[in-house]
Short mmCIF file of C-alpha atoms and ligand atoms in Angstrom, two decimals:
data_model
loop_
_atom_site.label_atom_id
_atom_site.label_comp_id
_atom_site.label_asym_id
_atom_site.label_seq_id
_atom_site.Cartn_x
_atom_site.Cartn_y
_atom_site.Cartn_z
CA MET N 103 -70.06 32.13 -250.16
CA SER N 104 -66.72 30.74 -251.20
CA ASP N 105 -66.42 28.67 -254.30
CA ALA N 106 -63.98 25.85 -254.91
CA ASN N 107 -62.69 27.73 -257.95
CA ASP N 108 -62.03 30.98 -255.99
CA PRO N 109 -58.30 31.67 -255.89
CA ILE N 110 -56.86 31.54 -252.41
CA PRO N 111 -55.95 35.11 -251.47
CA SER N 112 -52.17 35.63 -251.73
CA PHE N 113 -51.83 36.90 -248.17
CA VAL N 114 -53.25 33.61 -246.89
CA VAL N 115 -50.70 31.65 -248.90
CA SER N 116 -47.75 33.83 -247.91
CA ASP N 117 -48.83 33.99 -244.28
CA ARG N 118 -49.24 30.25 -244.04
CA ASN N 119 -45.99 29.50 -245.81
CA LEU N 120 -44.13 32.04 -243.71
CA ALA N 121 -45.21 30.34 -240.50
CA LEU N 122 -43.33 27.21 -241.59
CA GLU N 123 -40.38 29.26 -242.86
CA LEU N 124 -40.08 30.71 -239.39
CA VAL N 125 -39.68 27.28 -237.80
CA ARG N 126 -36.50 26.87 -239.82
CA VAL N 127 -35.19 30.10 -238.34
CA THR N 128 -35.75 29.13 -234.71
CA GLU N 129 -34.63 25.55 -235.38
CA ALA N 130 -31.34 26.81 -236.85
CA ALA N 131 -30.70 29.04 -233.82
CA ALA N 132 -31.56 26.24 -231.38
CA LEU N 133 -29.34 23.67 -233.13
CA ALA N 134 -26.44 26.12 -233.12
CA SER N 135 -26.79 27.15 -229.48
CA ALA N 136 -27.26 23.55 -228.38
CA HIS N 137 -23.56 22.97 -229.04
CA TRP N 138 -22.98 25.20 -226.02
CA THR N 139 -25.59 23.71 -223.67
CA GLY N 140 -24.06 23.10 -220.24
CA ARG N 141 -20.63 24.57 -221.15
CA GLY N 142 -20.91 27.61 -218.92
CA LYS N 143 -20.35 30.04 -221.81
CA LYS N 144 -23.48 32.09 -222.27
CA ASN N 145 -21.99 34.55 -224.71
CA ASP N 146 -20.81 31.82 -227.02
CA ALA N 147 -24.20 30.16 -226.92
CA ASP N 148 -25.89 33.47 -227.63
CA GLY N 149 -23.43 34.32 -230.45
CA ALA N 150 -23.98 30.96 -232.11
CA ALA N 151 -27.78 31.45 -231.97
CA VAL N 152 -27.60 34.98 -233.37
CA GLU N 153 -25.37 34.00 -236.26
CA ALA N 154 -27.49 30.96 -237.20
CA MET N 155 -30.71 32.96 -236.96
CA ARG N 156 -29.26 35.79 -239.09
CA THR N 157 -28.19 33.37 -241.80
CA ALA N 158 -31.49 31.52 -241.72
CA PHE N 159 -33.37 34.79 -242.37
CA ASP N 160 -31.55 35.24 -245.67
CA THR N 161 -33.77 32.63 -247.26
CA VAL N 162 -37.12 33.87 -245.91
CA ALA N 163 -39.21 35.59 -248.60
CA ILE N 164 -39.97 38.85 -246.80
CA ASP N 165 -38.83 42.43 -246.84
CA GLY N 166 -38.12 42.33 -243.11
CA THR N 167 -36.96 45.00 -240.64
CA VAL N 168 -35.79 44.03 -237.16
CA VAL N 169 -37.68 46.08 -234.54
CA ILE N 170 -36.95 43.97 -231.48
CA GLY N 171 -33.39 42.72 -231.82
CA GLU N 172 -29.91 42.46 -230.44
CA GLY N 173 -29.15 46.13 -229.93
CA GLU N 174 -28.64 49.44 -231.65
CA MET N 175 -27.12 50.04 -235.09
CA ASP N 176 -24.11 51.95 -233.65
CA GLU N 177 -23.10 48.83 -231.72
CA ALA N 178 -23.51 46.94 -235.06
CA PRO N 179 -24.42 43.52 -233.67
CA MET N 180 -26.06 41.07 -236.03
CA LEU N 181 -29.85 41.47 -235.98
CA TYR N 182 -29.56 45.08 -234.80
CA ILE N 183 -32.69 47.20 -234.55
CA GLY N 184 -33.37 48.56 -238.04
CA GLU N 185 -31.46 45.83 -239.87
CA LYS N 186 -33.03 44.59 -243.05
CA VAL N 187 -33.43 40.83 -243.36
CA GLY N 188 -35.08 38.45 -245.81
CA SER N 189 -34.84 37.77 -249.50
CA GLY N 190 -37.66 40.14 -250.51
CA GLY N 191 -41.44 39.98 -250.25
CA PRO N 192 -44.10 41.53 -248.09
CA ALA N 193 -43.02 44.34 -245.71
CA MET N 194 -42.82 42.78 -242.28
CA ASP N 195 -41.49 43.76 -238.87
CA ILE N 196 -39.45 41.19 -236.99
CA ALA N 197 -38.96 40.60 -233.27
CA VAL N 198 -36.25 38.18 -232.22
CA ASP N 199 -34.61 36.77 -229.14
CA PRO N 200 -32.17 34.31 -230.74
CA LEU N 201 -31.48 32.68 -227.35
CA GLU N 202 -34.01 33.53 -224.66
CA GLY N 203 -32.33 32.35 -221.49
CA THR N 204 -28.60 32.41 -222.31
CA ASN N 205 -27.86 31.42 -218.67
CA LEU N 206 -30.32 28.56 -218.84
CA CYS N 207 -28.48 27.22 -221.89
CA ALA N 208 -25.03 27.74 -220.41
CA LYS N 209 -26.07 25.93 -217.20
CA ASP N 210 -28.22 23.28 -218.93
CA MET N 211 -31.29 24.36 -217.02
CA PRO N 212 -34.89 24.16 -218.26
CA ASN N 213 -36.67 26.60 -220.54
CA ALA N 214 -33.98 28.02 -222.89
CA ILE N 215 -35.72 28.71 -226.19
CA THR N 216 -35.09 30.49 -229.48
CA VAL N 217 -37.86 32.95 -230.48
CA VAL N 218 -39.06 34.87 -233.55
CA ALA N 219 -42.23 36.83 -234.17
CA LEU N 220 -43.36 38.49 -237.34
CA ALA N 221 -46.02 41.12 -238.02
CA GLU N 222 -47.02 43.35 -240.90
CA ARG N 223 -45.00 46.59 -240.78
CA GLY N 224 -45.76 48.93 -237.89
CA ASN N 225 -47.52 46.46 -235.64
CA PHE N 226 -44.96 45.80 -232.88
CA LEU N 227 -44.25 48.21 -230.01
CA HIS N 228 -40.71 49.53 -230.40
CA ALA N 229 -39.58 48.50 -226.94
CA PRO N 230 -36.28 49.84 -225.55
CA ASP N 231 -34.18 47.49 -223.44
CA VAL N 232 -35.80 48.36 -220.15
CA TYR N 233 -37.99 46.40 -217.76
CA MET N 234 -41.68 45.90 -218.34
CA ASP N 235 -44.32 45.09 -215.75
CA LYS N 236 -46.53 42.27 -217.10
CA ILE N 237 -49.65 40.41 -216.17
CA ILE N 238 -50.90 37.54 -218.30
CA VAL N 239 -53.73 34.97 -218.22
CA GLY N 240 -54.95 32.48 -220.78
CA ALA N 241 -57.98 32.28 -223.05
CA GLY N 242 -61.68 31.84 -222.18
CA LEU N 243 -61.78 34.27 -219.25
CA PRO N 244 -63.90 37.43 -218.94
CA ASP N 245 -62.16 40.49 -220.39
CA GLY N 246 -60.20 42.32 -217.72
CA VAL N 247 -60.46 39.49 -215.20
CA VAL N 248 -57.05 40.60 -213.98
CA ASP N 249 -55.68 44.14 -214.10
CA LEU N 250 -52.11 45.38 -213.93
CA ASP N 251 -53.19 48.17 -211.58
CA SER N 252 -55.12 45.93 -209.12
CA SER N 253 -53.51 44.28 -206.11
CA ILE N 254 -52.34 40.75 -206.60
CA GLU N 255 -54.82 39.55 -203.97
CA ASN N 256 -57.69 41.01 -205.98
CA ASN N 257 -56.41 39.60 -209.22
CA LEU N 258 -56.05 36.11 -207.74
CA ARG N 259 -59.52 36.32 -206.20
CA ASN N 260 -61.14 37.39 -209.48
CA LEU N 261 -59.18 34.82 -211.46
CA ALA N 262 -60.16 31.99 -209.11
CA LYS N 263 -63.80 32.98 -209.34
CA ALA N 264 -63.70 33.10 -213.14
CA LYS N 265 -62.03 29.72 -213.29
CA GLY N 266 -64.39 28.14 -210.75
CA LYS N 267 -61.42 27.30 -208.50
CA ALA N 268 -60.18 28.34 -205.11
CA VAL N 269 -57.23 30.71 -204.84
CA ARG N 270 -55.27 27.86 -203.25
CA ASP N 271 -55.58 25.94 -206.53
CA LEU N 272 -54.00 28.72 -208.57
CA VAL N 273 -50.35 28.75 -209.69
CA LEU N 274 -48.68 32.15 -210.25
CA CYS N 275 -45.43 32.17 -212.21
CA THR N 276 -42.78 34.89 -211.91
CA LEU N 277 -39.03 35.48 -212.13
CA ASP N 278 -37.17 34.73 -208.86
CA ARG N 279 -35.87 38.21 -208.20
CA GLU N 280 -35.57 40.41 -205.12
CA ARG N 281 -37.80 42.99 -206.77
CA HIS N 282 -40.61 40.40 -206.69
CA GLU N 283 -40.32 39.61 -202.95
CA GLU N 284 -43.52 41.46 -202.11
CA LEU N 285 -45.46 40.00 -205.04
CA ILE N 286 -44.37 36.47 -204.10
CA ALA N 287 -45.19 36.94 -200.42
CA LYS N 288 -48.60 38.42 -201.10
CA ALA N 289 -49.56 35.74 -203.61
CA ARG N 290 -48.59 33.03 -201.14
CA GLU N 291 -50.37 34.80 -198.32
CA ALA N 292 -53.50 34.87 -200.51
CA GLY N 293 -53.13 31.09 -200.77
CA ALA N 294 -51.71 30.62 -204.29
CA ARG N 295 -48.72 28.54 -205.20
CA VAL N 296 -45.81 30.38 -206.78
CA ARG N 297 -43.64 28.87 -209.52
CA LEU N 298 -40.30 30.67 -209.66
CA LEU N 299 -38.15 30.99 -212.79
CA THR N 300 -34.47 31.80 -212.67
CA ASP N 301 -34.77 33.23 -216.19
CA GLY N 302 -36.88 33.07 -219.31
CA ASP N 303 -40.10 34.96 -218.90
CA VAL N 304 -41.22 34.49 -222.52
CA ALA N 305 -41.68 30.79 -221.84
CA GLY N 306 -43.27 31.63 -218.46
CA ALA N 307 -45.72 34.07 -219.99
CA ILE N 308 -46.81 31.59 -222.67
CA ALA N 309 -47.09 28.85 -220.03
CA ALA N 310 -49.81 30.91 -218.35
CA CYS N 311 -51.89 30.48 -221.51
CA LEU N 312 -51.41 26.72 -221.93
CA ASP N 313 -53.47 24.25 -219.90
CA THR N 314 -50.70 21.69 -219.99
CA SER N 315 -48.33 23.89 -218.04
CA GLN N 316 -50.48 24.11 -214.88
CA VAL N 317 -49.75 27.87 -214.64
CA ASP N 318 -52.77 30.15 -214.16
CA ILE N 319 -51.16 33.59 -214.20
CA TYR N 320 -47.87 35.20 -215.00
CA ALA N 321 -47.03 38.46 -213.16
CA GLY N 322 -44.01 40.62 -212.51
CA SER N 323 -41.33 42.53 -214.38
CA GLY N 324 -38.94 41.24 -217.01
CA GLY N 325 -37.43 42.53 -220.23
CA ALA N 326 -39.57 44.78 -222.40
CA PRO N 327 -38.38 43.17 -225.64
CA GLU N 328 -39.37 39.79 -224.15
CA GLY N 329 -42.77 41.35 -223.40
CA VAL N 330 -43.37 42.08 -227.08
CA LEU N 331 -42.36 38.55 -228.02
CA ALA N 332 -44.66 37.11 -225.37
CA ALA N 333 -47.47 39.36 -226.61
CA ALA N 334 -47.13 37.97 -230.15
CA ALA N 335 -47.51 34.47 -228.79
CA ILE N 336 -50.41 35.42 -226.52
CA ARG N 337 -52.25 36.98 -229.47
CA CYS N 338 -52.12 33.60 -231.17
CA VAL N 339 -53.58 31.70 -228.22
CA ASN N 340 -56.13 34.38 -227.40
CA GLY N 341 -54.85 35.09 -223.93
CA GLN N 342 -54.87 38.41 -222.06
CA MET N 343 -51.92 40.61 -221.29
CA GLN N 344 -51.45 44.06 -219.80
CA SER N 345 -48.10 45.73 -219.31
CA ARG N 346 -46.25 48.96 -218.67
CA LEU N 347 -42.69 50.02 -219.42
CA LEU N 348 -40.62 50.68 -216.25
CA PHE N 349 -37.95 53.38 -216.34
CA GLU N 350 -35.01 53.68 -213.98
CA ASP N 351 -34.29 57.26 -215.09
CA ASN N 352 -35.47 59.97 -217.45
CA SER N 353 -33.03 59.02 -220.21
CA GLN N 354 -34.73 55.59 -220.48
CA ARG N 355 -38.10 57.32 -220.65
CA GLU N 356 -36.87 59.69 -223.35
CA ARG N 357 -35.56 56.76 -225.37
CA ALA N 358 -38.93 55.07 -225.24
CA GLN N 359 -40.59 58.33 -226.22
CA LYS N 360 -38.23 58.77 -229.17
CA MET N 361 -38.90 55.23 -230.37
CA ASN N 362 -42.67 55.70 -230.24
CA PRO N 363 -43.36 59.35 -231.10
CA GLY N 364 -46.61 60.87 -229.93
CA LYS N 365 -47.28 58.12 -227.36
CA ASN N 366 -47.19 58.41 -223.59
CA PRO N 367 -44.31 56.12 -222.53
CA ASP N 368 -45.88 55.57 -219.07
CA ARG N 369 -49.27 54.39 -220.39
CA LYS N 370 -50.72 50.97 -219.64
CA LEU N 371 -50.22 48.78 -222.69
CA GLY N 372 -52.86 46.32 -223.80
CA LEU N 373 -52.05 43.27 -225.87
CA HIS N 374 -52.70 45.06 -229.14
CA ASP N 375 -50.42 47.96 -228.15
CA LEU N 376 -47.60 45.40 -228.03
CA ALA N 377 -48.49 43.29 -231.06
CA ALA N 378 -51.25 44.27 -233.48
CA GLY N 379 -52.50 42.98 -236.83
CA SER N 380 -51.76 39.50 -238.02
CA VAL N 381 -48.79 37.97 -236.22
CA LEU N 382 -46.76 34.82 -236.57
CA PHE N 383 -44.72 33.27 -233.80
CA SER N 384 -42.19 30.46 -233.66
CA ALA N 385 -40.07 29.12 -230.77
CA THR N 386 -37.76 26.08 -230.59
CA GLY N 387 -36.61 24.45 -227.38
CA VAL N 388 -32.89 24.41 -226.59
CA THR N 389 -33.20 22.87 -223.12
CA SER N 390 -36.39 20.99 -222.09
CA GLY N 391 -38.94 23.04 -220.17
CA THR N 392 -42.62 23.64 -219.49
CA LEU N 393 -43.23 24.85 -223.02
CA LEU N 394 -41.05 22.69 -225.21
CA LYS N 395 -38.65 19.78 -225.16
CA GLY N 396 -35.05 20.76 -225.86
CA ILE N 397 -32.66 19.60 -228.58
CA HIS N 398 -32.11 15.87 -228.47
CA GLN N 399 -28.69 14.94 -229.85
CA TYR N 400 -27.90 11.56 -231.38
CA PRO N 401 -24.75 10.40 -233.19
CA ASN N 402 -26.05 11.17 -236.67
CA HIS N 403 -29.05 13.41 -236.14
CA ALA N 404 -30.69 15.81 -233.78
CA VAL N 405 -34.39 16.28 -232.95
CA THR N 406 -35.90 19.71 -232.45
CA HIS N 407 -39.25 20.60 -230.84
CA SER N 408 -40.94 23.82 -231.97
CA LEU N 409 -44.11 25.71 -231.36
CA VAL N 410 -45.47 27.66 -234.35
CA MET N 411 -48.58 29.80 -234.25
CA ARG N 412 -50.59 32.30 -236.33
CA SER N 413 -52.92 34.82 -234.81
CA LYS N 414 -55.17 34.92 -237.91
CA SER N 415 -56.21 31.27 -237.69
CA GLY N 416 -55.29 30.64 -234.06
CA THR N 417 -53.64 27.39 -235.17
CA VAL N 418 -51.06 26.09 -232.73
CA ARG N 419 -48.56 23.59 -234.11
CA PHE N 420 -45.98 21.58 -232.20
CA ILE N 421 -43.43 20.53 -234.76
CA GLU N 422 -40.85 17.81 -234.25
CA GLY N 423 -37.93 18.11 -236.65
CA TYR N 424 -35.40 15.35 -237.48
CA HIS N 425 -32.17 16.86 -238.71
CA ASN N 426 -29.83 14.48 -240.48
CA PHE N 427 -26.17 15.48 -239.99
CA LYS N 428 -25.13 13.59 -243.13
CA THR N 429 -27.41 15.43 -245.54
CA LYS N 430 -27.64 18.80 -243.94
CA THR N 431 -25.29 21.51 -242.79
CA TRP N 432 -26.11 23.58 -239.76
CA THR N 433 -27.24 26.50 -241.85
CA PRO N 434 -30.41 26.10 -243.96
CA GLN N 435 -29.90 25.30 -247.63
C1 VTB P 1494 -35.47 39.34 -218.14
C2 VTB P 1494 -36.44 38.31 -218.67
C3 VTB P 1494 -35.68 37.32 -219.55
O1 VTB P 1494 -33.63 37.81 -218.41
O2 VTB P 1494 -35.05 40.18 -219.18
C4 VTB P 1494 -34.26 38.67 -217.51
O3 VTB P 1494 -37.43 38.93 -219.39
C5 VTB P 1494 -33.28 39.64 -216.98
O4 VTB P 1494 -33.76 40.15 -215.83
O5 VTB P 1494 -36.57 36.28 -219.90
P1 VTB P 1494 -32.88 40.56 -214.62
O6 VTB P 1494 -32.23 41.86 -215.02
O7 VTB P 1494 -33.79 40.66 -213.48
O8 VTB P 1494 -31.86 39.45 -214.45
C6 VTB P 1494 -34.46 36.78 -218.88
O9 VTB P 1494 -34.84 35.96 -217.82
C7 VTB P 1494 -33.62 35.93 -219.91
O10 VTB P 1494 -33.23 36.72 -220.98
MG1 MG P 1495 -31.09 37.41 -226.19
MG1 MG P 1496 -33.91 37.35 -223.47
#
């Protein structure tokens, strides 16, 4: 029995506070990259997001290590894998995609977001920059209702049954890529609708777990780092995800092996293999999409829309931020 006089455990306080600190980080990246929305310069947009996110992390009270980041230490980008960030505090691992959908931002197309996830040390898969096969559904469905190793027809049939719908009422979301031609054709043949994304499968994966998005299932291959970020979000909303790293050659496989010693790099990965323990997730919209509205610019202020979640409590917050240009610089103070 808890007592009103019991102290609140410190991890609860830090965890809760951190969730809100993280919003600042994704907001800063989104505000910075929004200067480049529609300007056709994806590298500038990405660079602005990375720099703003890196600076924003300086004020977050953690002893953080980047495990999903912008590249290897020898390339020395900001937010490289292994980089230490934060002003000191609990040991945490960090996964970032400062601008998920650089093309989407450059072309002012929907679904560009900035993304950060945090876990206690050792809880994220160390994913190399390879493709990952993913299958994702939302909460409230029987365990294993879909399976990465089943045919898409079977998965759609089982999902429809569990949802009390017909297959023709299901929407499958995937990246519009040649490598998905067969998946798309088979899903349509089975009767489902297919929503195609030009980019941005983190937003797509999360959409499969949110009723408001009208997406029932996400399937197909995208970036492995993006898979870890999606997994962190899916943990918070109690969805299901299975995945597997895809290797184009043995050197990619060896890299994955080296990053995760003692583990079979070809194994099927469950949600907890990707993101275990207590995780925090924050994303801010750059351009408006299924998940979030983008940055709204006004003469003297900008409005941000963010999604912040904690796996421990399962609380999902949509946070609207009003940023006053007169009293605030672009970097957090
Ligand atoms: C994937 C996907 C990302 O880029 O990494 C994709 O996960 C690149 O895939 O969400 P292709 O090589 O097929 O273009 C994104 O769409 C955006 O970073
Ligand atoms: Mg990126
Ligand atoms: Mg990306």
